Amino acid sequence: MKVVKIGGSSLKDSGNIAHILDLIGKRGRGHIFVLSALNGVTDMLLASMSDALQNEGNIPGILGRLQEKHWRLAQQLAPGKERIRKIQRLMRPCFEELERFYYGLNFTREITPRLRDVISSYGEQLAVQLLFGLLGSRGVEVSYRLSQHIGLITDGKFGDSTVKLKQTAANLQDHLLPLVAKGRIVLLPGFYGISEDGDITTFGRGGSDYAAAAIAVALGADILEIWKDVPGFMSSDPKIVPEAQLIPALSYEEAAELSYFGARILHPRTVEPLRRSGLEIVIKSTMDPDGPGSVIKARSPRPKHVIKSVAYNAQVGIIKVHASGVGARPGILARVAARMTERGINIKSVVTSQTSITLLLASDDLEAGYRALQTLRPRPYRRLEKNDDVALVGIVGEGLARRKGIAARCFEAVANCGVNVEMISFGPSRVALYFLVRARDLHKTVAAIHSSFFSIPRCF
Ligand code: ASP
Ligand code: MG
């Protein structure tokens, strides 16, 4: 049995949803499909919360837009008025519940983490019901179950929860294996589960990949397929490096590093539940469902040049905390980190020297992070500096830390194109080397490293 995850970018308009319905109908018997919300719906749900908070008069409009988006697809894809009405009847209770949550939010005048998670989970709940209705109207034998009804249990942490695998495995096996055994196609929502106290909690943005991985492990699936609108992991971003190639096989570690810093192929937490089970993931393009895609497994082959991909992330900035002897004085880093946590700001990486601590943050968090540290009293630092004009470049490959000459070759390529390296981080990961360059140097840096490792014939 396979678990297949289908992302929001493959659920965009009637054209690509029709294609997905065909694929599920033809290949889906006895398999489980984990769906994301339709493209853009999670954003709509989240953005609407502040509109609902401001004025309850906005709520009918919010619901109207969401309904219109789903029902237009039902109209385009379901044959005949009766079928469309049937889908609408099926989905109506979901819209009514959602409406109550928006009114509740307005009434209590507060967007709590609990409400944020419940409301944002409706994207997936609606997508599952819509696709269930559409497949049913094509005569496909299909079932759906929602996470709250089958006991996909989480640790209860809002916005960033973790699946409790043992309980979930027992629950999901009870509920789903009999359906699979009958050859049913089963649709499930990604993105959220339910805590032991009965709260809906989400796995964070993009968390349907992680949900699908947990479900695959819980059910002892043979494989986890992630269907996307791209062929798989690439040796670099084809927009910058046109000769970038598909990576046929990666290790869990390599996939996690690439996801964390650069490629938006997979949620970085996806491999977490898989490590112990050794389950393989295959990334597949829905345009080429029989193509090999990228396979992710515990171990991956080592190419001669070691490096599998040159990744980057332009949406980062740094804050430098200058203080003498920070490397020797205990407590400064702890206070800085604690303040960031208090403000809900994620530190992507830290590099310390004797005179400064450098924090790597998402660009969106930079201003808030800077302000959070400015107001820290008593001040544990001499000076603060922030810099948005940076981009993160990384090379990723198993064995990189142990093979001589990899870093040298990388930095030689960077130096040869006249780029200055601002900061290097080597060591925290066995499989990756990261450094910062100025934002304007990003493209030529990535292209130069890629061609140094992938294209230029070398003598050994
Ligand atoms: N729908 C959720 C999001 O947009 C989860 C996902 O698509 O993976 O973040
Ligand atoms: Mg995604």
CSV table of C-alpha atoms and ligand atoms in Angstrom, one decimal:
chain,number,residue,atom,x,y,z
A,1,MET,CA,0.0,0.0,0.0
A,2,LYS,CA,1.2,3.5,-0.9
A,3,VAL,CA,0.6,6.8,0.9
A,4,VAL,CA,0.5,9.6,-1.7
A,5,LYS,CA,0.6,13.2,-0.7
A,6,ILE,CA,-0.9,15.8,-3.1
A,7,GLY,CA,0.1,19.4,-2.5
A,8,GLY,CA,-1.9,22.6,-2.9
A,9,SER,CA,0.0,23.6,-6.1
A,10,SER,CA,-1.4,20.5,-7.8
A,11,LEU,CA,-4.9,21.5,-6.6
A,12,LYS,CA,-5.1,24.9,-8.3
A,13,ASP,CA,-7.7,25.0,-11.0
A,14,SER,CA,-10.2,22.8,-12.8
A,15,GLY,CA,-7.5,21.7,-15.3
A,16,ASN,CA,-5.0,20.3,-12.8
A,17,ILE,CA,-7.6,19.0,-10.4
A,18,ALA,CA,-9.2,17.1,-13.3
A,19,HIS,CA,-5.8,15.6,-14.0
A,20,ILE,CA,-5.4,14.6,-10.3
A,21,LEU,CA,-8.9,13.0,-10.3
A,22,ASP,CA,-7.9,11.0,-13.3
A,23,LEU,CA,-4.6,9.8,-11.7
A,24,ILE,CA,-6.4,8.9,-8.4
A,25,GLY,CA,-9.2,7.2,-10.3
A,26,LYS,CA,-6.8,5.1,-12.4
A,27,ARG,CA,-4.1,4.3,-9.9
A,28,GLY,CA,-5.6,4.8,-6.5
A,29,ARG,CA,-7.3,1.5,-5.5
A,30,GLY,CA,-6.1,0.3,-2.1
A,31,HIS,CA,-4.0,3.4,-1.6
A,32,ILE,CA,-4.2,6.3,0.8
A,33,PHE,CA,-4.1,9.9,-0.4
A,34,VAL,CA,-3.2,12.8,1.9
A,35,LEU,CA,-4.4,16.1,0.6
A,36,SER,CA,-3.3,19.7,1.2
A,37,ALA,CA,-5.8,22.6,1.0
A,38,LEU,CA,-6.6,23.9,-2.5
A,39,ASN,CA,-4.0,26.4,-3.6
A,40,GLY,CA,-4.2,29.6,-1.6
A,41,VAL,CA,-7.0,28.5,0.7
A,42,THR,CA,-4.8,28.3,3.9
A,43,ASP,CA,-3.6,31.8,3.2
A,44,MET,CA,-7.2,33.0,2.8
A,45,LEU,CA,-8.2,31.4,6.0
A,46,LEU,CA,-5.4,32.9,8.0
A,47,ALA,CA,-5.6,36.4,6.4
A,48,SER,CA,-9.4,36.4,7.0
A,49,MET,CA,-8.9,36.1,10.8
A,50,SER,CA,-7.9,39.7,11.3
A,51,ASP,CA,-10.8,40.8,9.0
A,52,ALA,CA,-13.2,38.8,11.1
A,53,LEU,CA,-11.7,40.2,14.3
A,54,GLN,CA,-12.1,43.8,13.1
A,55,ASN,CA,-15.7,43.6,12.0
A,56,GLU,CA,-18.2,40.8,12.1
A,57,GLY,CA,-19.8,42.3,9.1
A,58,ASN,CA,-16.8,40.9,7.1
A,59,ILE,CA,-17.6,37.3,8.0
A,60,PRO,CA,-20.3,36.6,5.4
A,61,GLY,CA,-17.9,37.9,2.7
A,62,ILE,CA,-15.1,35.6,3.9
A,63,LEU,CA,-17.4,32.6,3.8
A,64,GLY,CA,-18.8,33.6,0.5
A,65,ARG,CA,-15.3,33.8,-1.1
A,66,LEU,CA,-14.3,30.4,0.3
A,67,GLN,CA,-17.5,28.8,-0.8
A,68,GLU,CA,-17.3,30.3,-4.2
A,69,LYS,CA,-13.8,28.9,-4.7
A,70,HIS,CA,-14.8,25.4,-3.9
A,71,TRP,CA,-18.2,25.4,-5.5
A,72,ARG,CA,-17.0,26.9,-8.7
A,73,LEU,CA,-14.8,23.8,-9.0
A,74,ALA,CA,-17.7,21.5,-8.2
A,75,GLN,CA,-19.6,23.2,-11.0
A,76,GLN,CA,-16.8,22.9,-13.5
A,77,LEU,CA,-15.9,19.3,-12.6
A,78,ALA,CA,-19.0,17.5,-11.5
A,79,PRO,CA,-21.4,16.3,-14.2
A,80,GLY,CA,-25.0,17.7,-13.8
A,81,LYS,CA,-26.9,19.8,-11.3
A,82,GLU,CA,-27.8,17.0,-9.0
A,83,ARG,CA,-24.2,15.9,-8.5
A,84,ILE,CA,-23.2,19.5,-7.8
A,85,ARG,CA,-25.9,19.9,-5.2
A,86,LYS,CA,-24.9,16.7,-3.6
A,87,ILE,CA,-21.3,18.0,-3.1
A,88,GLN,CA,-22.6,21.2,-1.8
A,89,ARG,CA,-24.8,19.4,0.7
A,90,LEU,CA,-21.8,17.4,1.8
A,91,MET,CA,-19.7,20.4,2.4
A,92,ARG,CA,-22.2,22.8,3.9
A,93,PRO,CA,-21.8,21.6,7.5
A,94,CYS,CA,-18.1,22.3,7.2
A,95,PHE,CA,-18.7,25.9,6.1
A,96,GLU,CA,-21.2,26.4,8.9
A,97,GLU,CA,-18.7,25.2,11.5
A,98,LEU,CA,-16.1,27.5,10.1
A,99,GLU,CA,-18.5,30.4,10.2
A,100,ARG,CA,-19.1,29.8,13.9
A,101,PHE,CA,-15.4,29.9,14.6
A,102,TYR,CA,-15.0,33.2,12.8
A,103,TYR,CA,-17.9,34.7,14.8
A,104,GLY,CA,-16.4,33.2,18.0
A,105,LEU,CA,-13.2,34.9,17.2
A,106,ASN,CA,-14.9,38.2,16.7
A,107,PHE,CA,-17.0,37.8,19.9
A,108,THR,CA,-14.0,36.9,22.1
A,109,ARG,CA,-12.0,39.7,20.4
A,110,GLU,CA,-8.9,37.5,20.2
A,111,ILE,CA,-7.1,35.3,17.8
A,112,THR,CA,-5.8,32.5,20.1
A,113,PRO,CA,-3.4,29.8,18.9
A,114,ARG,CA,-6.2,27.3,19.3
A,115,LEU,CA,-8.6,29.2,17.1
A,116,ARG,CA,-5.8,29.9,14.5
A,117,ASP,CA,-5.2,26.1,14.2
A,118,VAL,CA,-8.8,25.1,14.0
A,119,ILE,CA,-9.6,27.7,11.4
A,120,SER,CA,-6.6,27.0,9.3
A,121,SER,CA,-7.4,23.2,9.3
A,122,TYR,CA,-10.5,23.8,7.3
A,123,GLY,CA,-8.6,24.2,4.0
A,124,GLU,CA,-7.7,20.5,4.2
A,125,GLN,CA,-11.1,19.4,5.5
A,126,LEU,CA,-12.8,21.2,2.6
A,127,ALA,CA,-10.3,19.8,0.0
A,128,VAL,CA,-10.9,16.3,1.1
A,129,GLN,CA,-14.6,16.6,0.9
A,130,LEU,CA,-14.5,18.3,-2.4
A,131,LEU,CA,-12.3,15.6,-4.0
A,132,PHE,CA,-14.4,12.9,-2.4
A,133,GLY,CA,-17.5,14.4,-3.9
A,134,LEU,CA,-15.9,14.8,-7.3
A,135,LEU,CA,-14.4,11.3,-7.4
A,136,GLY,CA,-17.8,9.9,-6.3
A,137,SER,CA,-19.5,11.7,-9.1
A,138,ARG,CA,-17.2,10.0,-11.5
A,139,GLY,CA,-18.3,6.6,-10.1
A,140,VAL,CA,-15.0,6.0,-8.3
A,141,GLU,CA,-15.3,4.0,-5.1
A,142,VAL,CA,-13.7,6.3,-2.6
A,143,SER,CA,-13.9,7.0,1.1
A,144,TYR,CA,-12.6,9.8,3.2
A,145,ARG,CA,-11.8,10.2,6.9
A,146,LEU,CA,-10.9,13.4,8.9
A,147,SER,CA,-8.0,13.4,11.3
A,148,GLN,CA,-10.2,14.1,14.3
A,149,HIS,CA,-12.4,11.1,13.5
A,150,ILE,CA,-9.6,8.5,13.1
A,151,GLY,CA,-7.4,9.6,16.0
A,152,LEU,CA,-4.4,11.1,14.3
A,153,ILE,CA,-3.0,12.1,17.7
A,154,THR,CA,-0.6,15.0,18.3
A,155,ASP,CA,1.3,16.3,21.3
A,156,GLY,CA,-1.1,19.3,21.4
A,157,LYS,CA,1.4,22.0,20.5
A,158,PHE,CA,-0.5,24.6,18.4
A,159,GLY,CA,1.1,25.6,15.1
A,160,ASP,CA,4.0,23.2,15.4
A,161,SER,CA,2.7,19.9,16.7
A,162,THR,CA,4.3,16.5,16.5
A,163,VAL,CA,2.4,13.2,15.8
A,164,LYS,CA,2.3,10.7,18.7
A,165,LEU,CA,3.2,7.8,16.5
A,166,LYS,CA,2.3,4.8,18.7
A,167,GLN,CA,-1.2,5.9,19.5
A,168,THR,CA,-1.8,7.1,16.0
A,169,ALA,CA,-0.5,3.8,14.5
A,170,ALA,CA,-3.0,1.8,16.5
A,171,ASN,CA,-5.9,4.2,15.7
A,172,LEU,CA,-5.2,4.5,12.0
A,173,GLN,CA,-4.6,0.8,11.5
A,174,ASP,CA,-8.0,0.1,13.1
A,175,HIS,CA,-9.8,2.7,11.0
A,176,LEU,CA,-8.1,2.5,7.7
A,177,LEU,CA,-6.6,-0.9,7.0
A,178,PRO,CA,-10.0,-2.6,6.6
A,179,LEU,CA,-10.8,0.0,3.9
A,180,VAL,CA,-7.4,-0.5,2.2
A,181,ALA,CA,-7.9,-4.3,2.3
A,182,LYS,CA,-11.2,-3.9,0.4
A,183,GLY,CA,-9.3,-2.0,-2.3
A,184,ARG,CA,-10.9,1.3,-1.4
A,185,ILE,CA,-9.3,4.7,-2.3
A,186,VAL,CA,-9.0,6.6,0.9
A,187,LEU,CA,-8.7,10.4,1.2
A,188,LEU,CA,-7.3,12.0,4.3
A,189,PRO,CA,-6.4,15.6,5.1
A,190,GLY,CA,-2.8,16.6,5.8
A,191,PHE,CA,-1.6,19.5,7.9
A,192,TYR,CA,-3.3,18.8,11.2
A,193,GLY,CA,-4.2,16.2,13.9
A,194,ILE,CA,-6.0,16.2,17.2
A,195,SER,CA,-4.5,16.4,20.7
A,196,GLU,CA,-5.5,14.0,23.5
A,197,ASP,CA,-7.6,16.9,24.8
A,198,GLY,CA,-9.5,17.0,21.6
A,199,ASP,CA,-8.0,20.2,20.1
A,200,ILE,CA,-7.1,20.4,16.5
A,201,THR,CA,-3.5,21.3,16.2
A,202,THR,CA,-1.5,21.9,13.0
A,203,PHE,CA,2.0,20.9,12.0
A,204,GLY,CA,3.0,24.4,10.8
A,205,ARG,CA,2.8,25.8,7.3
A,206,GLY,CA,3.6,23.3,4.6
A,207,GLY,CA,3.0,20.6,7.2
A,208,SER,CA,1.0,18.2,5.0
A,209,ASP,CA,4.2,16.5,3.9
A,210,TYR,CA,5.0,15.8,7.5
A,211,ALA,CA,1.4,14.5,8.1
A,212,ALA,CA,1.7,12.2,5.1
A,213,ALA,CA,5.0,10.8,6.4
A,214,ALA,CA,3.6,10.1,9.9
A,215,ILE,CA,0.5,8.5,8.3
A,216,ALA,CA,2.7,6.3,6.0
A,217,VAL,CA,4.8,5.1,9.0
A,218,ALA,CA,1.7,4.6,11.2
A,219,LEU,CA,0.1,2.4,8.6
A,220,GLY,CA,3.3,0.5,7.6
A,221,ALA,CA,3.0,1.7,4.0
A,222,ASP,CA,5.4,0.3,1.4
A,223,ILE,CA,6.3,3.8,0.1
A,224,LEU,CA,5.4,7.5,0.5
A,225,GLU,CA,5.0,9.3,-2.8
A,226,ILE,CA,4.8,13.1,-2.9
A,227,TRP,CA,3.1,14.3,-6.0
A,228,LYS,CA,4.2,17.7,-7.1
A,229,ASP,CA,4.3,20.0,-10.1
A,230,VAL,CA,8.1,19.7,-10.3
A,231,PRO,CA,10.1,16.5,-11.2
A,232,GLY,CA,11.9,16.3,-7.9
A,233,PHE,CA,15.0,17.6,-6.2
A,234,MET,CA,17.4,19.3,-8.6
A,235,SER,CA,21.1,19.9,-8.4
A,236,SER,CA,20.3,23.6,-8.2
A,237,ASP,CA,17.5,26.0,-9.0
A,238,PRO,CA,16.9,25.7,-12.8
A,239,LYS,CA,16.0,29.4,-12.9
A,240,ILE,CA,19.6,30.3,-12.0
A,241,VAL,CA,21.3,27.3,-13.3
A,242,PRO,CA,19.6,26.1,-16.5
A,243,GLU,CA,21.8,23.0,-16.7
A,244,ALA,CA,20.6,21.8,-13.3
A,245,GLN,CA,19.9,18.1,-13.2
A,246,LEU,CA,17.4,15.9,-11.4
A,247,ILE,CA,18.9,14.2,-8.3
A,248,PRO,CA,17.9,10.6,-8.6
A,249,ALA,CA,18.5,9.6,-5.0
A,250,LEU,CA,19.1,11.4,-1.7
A,251,SER,CA,19.5,10.5,1.9
A,252,TYR,CA,17.1,11.7,4.6
A,253,GLU,CA,19.7,14.0,5.9
A,254,GLU,CA,20.4,15.5,2.5
A,255,ALA,CA,16.7,16.0,1.8
A,256,ALA,CA,16.2,17.6,5.2
A,257,GLU,CA,19.1,20.1,4.8
A,258,LEU,CA,17.9,21.0,1.3
A,259,SER,CA,14.4,21.5,2.5
A,260,TYR,CA,15.4,23.6,5.5
A,261,PHE,CA,17.5,26.1,3.6
A,262,GLY,CA,16.6,26.2,0.0
A,263,ALA,CA,14.4,24.0,-2.2
A,264,ARG,CA,10.7,24.3,-1.5
A,265,ILE,CA,10.2,20.7,-2.4
A,266,LEU,CA,9.5,19.1,1.0
A,267,HIS,CA,8.7,20.3,4.4
A,268,PRO,CA,11.9,19.9,6.4
A,269,ARG,CA,10.2,17.8,9.1
A,270,THR,CA,9.0,15.2,6.7
A,271,VAL,CA,11.8,12.8,7.2
A,272,GLU,CA,11.5,12.9,11.1
A,273,PRO,CA,9.0,10.1,11.4
A,274,LEU,CA,10.7,8.0,8.7
A,275,ARG,CA,14.1,7.6,10.2
A,276,ARG,CA,13.4,4.6,12.3
A,277,SER,CA,11.2,2.8,9.8
A,278,GLY,CA,13.5,3.3,6.8
A,279,LEU,CA,10.5,4.0,4.6
A,280,GLU,CA,11.4,5.5,1.2
A,281,ILE,CA,9.9,8.7,-0.2
A,282,VAL,CA,9.6,9.3,-3.9
A,283,ILE,CA,9.0,12.8,-5.2
A,284,LYS,CA,7.1,12.6,-8.5
A,285,SER,CA,5.8,15.0,-11.0
A,286,THR,CA,2.1,14.7,-11.7
A,287,MET,CA,3.0,15.5,-15.3
A,288,ASP,CA,5.2,12.4,-15.5
A,289,PRO,CA,3.8,9.9,-13.0
A,290,ASP,CA,5.8,7.0,-14.4
A,291,GLY,CA,9.1,8.9,-14.4
A,292,PRO,CA,11.6,7.9,-11.7
A,293,GLY,CA,11.5,11.2,-9.7
A,294,SER,CA,13.8,11.7,-6.7
A,295,VAL,CA,14.0,8.8,-4.2
A,296,ILE,CA,14.8,9.7,-0.6
A,297,LYS,CA,16.1,6.9,1.6
A,298,ALA,CA,18.3,6.2,4.6
A,299,ARG,CA,21.4,6.0,2.6
A,300,SER,CA,22.2,7.5,-0.8
A,301,PRO,CA,24.9,6.8,-3.4
A,302,ARG,CA,27.9,9.1,-3.4
A,303,PRO,CA,28.6,10.7,-6.6
A,304,LYS,CA,32.3,11.2,-7.4
A,305,HIS,CA,32.1,14.9,-6.7
A,306,VAL,CA,30.2,14.3,-3.4
A,307,ILE,CA,28.0,17.3,-3.8
A,308,LYS,CA,24.4,16.7,-4.8
A,309,SER,CA,23.0,20.1,-4.8
A,310,VAL,CA,23.8,23.8,-4.5
A,311,ALA,CA,21.0,25.4,-2.7
A,312,TYR,CA,20.3,29.0,-1.6
A,313,ASN,CA,17.9,31.1,0.4
A,314,ALA,CA,17.7,34.8,-0.4
A,315,GLN,CA,15.0,35.4,2.3
A,316,VAL,CA,17.4,35.7,5.2
A,317,GLY,CA,19.1,38.5,7.2
A,318,ILE,CA,21.6,38.6,10.1
A,319,ILE,CA,21.8,40.3,13.4
A,320,LYS,CA,25.2,40.7,14.9
A,321,VAL,CA,25.5,41.1,18.7
A,322,HIS,CA,28.8,42.6,19.5
A,323,ALA,CA,30.2,42.2,23.0
A,324,SER,CA,33.7,41.5,24.2
A,325,GLY,CA,34.4,38.0,25.2
A,326,VAL,CA,31.0,36.6,24.2
A,327,GLY,CA,32.7,33.3,23.5
A,328,ALA,CA,33.9,33.1,27.1
A,329,ARG,CA,31.1,34.7,29.1
A,330,PRO,CA,28.3,32.4,29.8
A,331,GLY,CA,24.7,33.5,29.5
A,332,ILE,CA,24.6,36.0,26.7
A,333,LEU,CA,23.6,33.6,24.1
A,334,ALA,CA,21.0,32.1,26.4
A,335,ARG,CA,19.4,35.6,27.0
A,336,VAL,CA,19.4,36.4,23.4
A,337,ALA,CA,17.8,33.1,22.5
A,338,ALA,CA,15.3,33.4,25.3
A,339,ARG,CA,14.2,36.8,24.1
A,340,MET,CA,13.7,35.6,20.5
A,341,THR,CA,11.6,32.6,21.8
A,342,GLU,CA,9.5,35.0,23.9
A,343,ARG,CA,8.7,37.0,20.7
A,344,GLY,CA,8.0,33.9,18.7
A,345,ILE,CA,11.0,34.5,16.4
A,346,ASN,CA,12.8,31.5,15.0
A,347,ILE,CA,16.6,31.6,14.9
A,348,LYS,CA,17.7,29.7,11.8
A,349,SER,CA,21.4,29.4,12.8
A,350,VAL,CA,23.9,30.9,15.2
A,351,VAL,CA,27.6,31.5,14.7
A,352,THR,CA,29.7,32.8,17.6
A,353,SER,CA,33.2,34.2,17.8
A,354,GLN,CA,35.1,35.8,20.7
A,355,THR,CA,33.6,39.2,19.9
A,356,SER,CA,30.2,38.7,18.4
A,357,ILE,CA,27.3,36.4,18.0
A,358,THR,CA,25.7,36.3,14.6
A,359,LEU,CA,22.1,35.2,14.3
A,360,LEU,CA,20.6,34.1,11.1
A,361,LEU,CA,16.9,34.9,10.8
A,362,ALA,CA,14.2,34.9,8.1
A,363,SER,CA,14.1,38.4,6.4
A,364,ASP,CA,10.5,38.7,7.6
A,365,ASP,CA,11.7,38.3,11.2
A,366,LEU,CA,14.7,40.6,11.0
A,367,GLU,CA,13.1,43.9,12.1
A,368,ALA,CA,11.1,42.3,15.0
A,369,GLY,CA,14.2,40.4,16.1
A,370,TYR,CA,16.3,43.6,16.1
A,371,ARG,CA,13.7,45.4,18.1
A,372,ALA,CA,13.4,42.5,20.6
A,373,LEU,CA,17.2,42.7,21.3
A,374,GLN,CA,17.3,46.5,21.4
A,375,THR,CA,15.0,46.5,24.4
A,376,LEU,CA,16.8,43.8,26.3
A,377,ARG,CA,17.7,45.1,29.8
A,378,PRO,CA,20.3,45.1,31.3
A,379,ARG,CA,22.0,45.2,27.9
A,380,PRO,CA,24.2,42.2,27.5
A,381,TYR,CA,26.0,43.7,24.5
A,382,ARG,CA,28.0,46.7,23.3
A,383,ARG,CA,26.5,47.1,19.9
A,384,LEU,CA,23.8,45.6,17.6
A,385,GLU,CA,23.9,45.5,13.9
A,386,LYS,CA,21.4,44.2,11.4
A,387,ASN,CA,22.0,43.3,7.8
A,388,ASP,CA,19.4,42.4,5.2
A,389,ASP,CA,21.7,42.5,2.3
A,390,VAL,CA,22.7,38.9,2.6
A,391,ALA,CA,21.8,35.5,1.0
A,392,LEU,CA,22.6,32.0,2.2
A,393,VAL,CA,24.3,29.6,-0.1
A,394,GLY,CA,24.8,25.9,0.8
A,395,ILE,CA,26.3,22.9,-0.7
A,396,VAL,CA,24.8,19.6,0.3
A,397,GLY,CA,26.1,16.0,0.0
A,398,GLU,CA,26.7,13.0,2.3
A,399,GLY,CA,30.4,12.7,3.0
A,400,LEU,CA,31.2,16.3,2.4
A,401,ALA,CA,32.6,16.8,5.9
A,402,ARG,CA,35.0,13.9,5.5
A,403,ARG,CA,36.2,14.3,1.9
A,404,LYS,CA,39.3,16.5,1.5
A,405,GLY,CA,39.1,19.4,-0.8
A,406,ILE,CA,35.4,20.0,-1.1
A,407,ALA,CA,35.3,23.3,0.8
A,408,ALA,CA,38.5,24.4,-1.0
A,409,ARG,CA,36.9,23.7,-4.4
A,410,CYS,CA,33.7,25.5,-3.3
A,411,PHE,CA,35.5,28.7,-2.1
A,412,GLU,CA,37.9,28.7,-5.0
A,413,ALA,CA,34.9,28.9,-7.3
A,414,VAL,CA,33.4,31.7,-5.2
A,415,ALA,CA,36.7,33.6,-5.1
A,416,ASN,CA,37.2,33.2,-8.9
A,417,CYS,CA,34.0,35.1,-9.6
A,418,GLY,CA,35.1,37.9,-7.3
A,419,VAL,CA,32.6,37.3,-4.5
A,420,ASN,CA,33.4,37.9,-0.9
A,421,VAL,CA,32.2,35.3,1.7
A,422,GLU,CA,30.6,37.0,4.6
A,423,MET,CA,30.2,34.2,7.1
A,424,ILE,CA,30.8,30.4,7.0
A,425,SER,CA,29.0,27.7,9.0
A,426,PHE,CA,30.5,24.3,8.8
A,427,GLY,CA,30.1,21.5,11.3
A,428,PRO,CA,26.6,21.5,12.6
A,429,SER,CA,25.5,19.3,9.8
A,430,ARG,CA,27.5,16.3,8.4
A,431,VAL,CA,26.1,16.8,5.0
A,432,ALA,CA,26.1,20.5,4.4
A,433,LEU,CA,28.3,23.6,4.3
A,434,TYR,CA,26.7,27.0,4.4
A,435,PHE,CA,27.9,30.5,4.0
A,436,LEU,CA,26.6,34.0,3.4
A,437,VAL,CA,27.3,36.3,0.5
A,438,ARG,CA,25.9,39.7,-0.4
A,439,ALA,CA,22.4,39.5,-1.9
A,440,ARG,CA,23.6,40.9,-5.3
A,441,ASP,CA,26.3,38.2,-5.6
A,442,LEU,CA,23.9,35.3,-5.0
A,443,HIS,CA,23.2,34.2,-8.6
A,444,LYS,CA,26.7,34.3,-9.8
A,445,THR,CA,27.9,32.5,-6.7
A,446,VAL,CA,25.4,29.6,-7.1
A,447,ALA,CA,26.1,29.3,-10.9
A,448,ALA,CA,29.9,29.3,-10.3
A,449,ILE,CA,29.8,26.6,-7.6
A,450,HIS,CA,27.4,24.5,-9.6
A,451,SER,CA,29.6,24.6,-12.7
A,452,SER,CA,32.7,23.8,-10.6
A,453,PHE,CA,31.2,20.6,-9.2
A,454,PHE,CA,29.0,19.5,-12.1
A,455,SER,CA,30.1,20.6,-15.4
A,456,ILE,CA,33.8,21.4,-15.8
A,457,PRO,CA,35.9,18.3,-16.6
A,458,ARG,CA,38.6,17.9,-14.0
A,459,CYS,CA,41.7,15.8,-13.6
A,460,PHE,CA,42.0,13.8,-10.4
B,1,ASP,N1,-2.3,23.9,3.6
B,1,ASP,C1,-1.2,24.0,4.5
B,1,ASP,C2,-0.3,25.2,4.1
B,1,ASP,O1,-0.6,25.8,3.1
B,1,ASP,C3,-0.4,22.8,4.6
B,1,ASP,C4,0.3,22.3,3.3
B,1,ASP,O2,-0.1,22.6,2.2
B,1,ASP,O3,1.2,21.5,3.4
B,1,ASP,O4,0.6,25.5,4.8
B,2,MG,MG,3.8,22.2,0.4
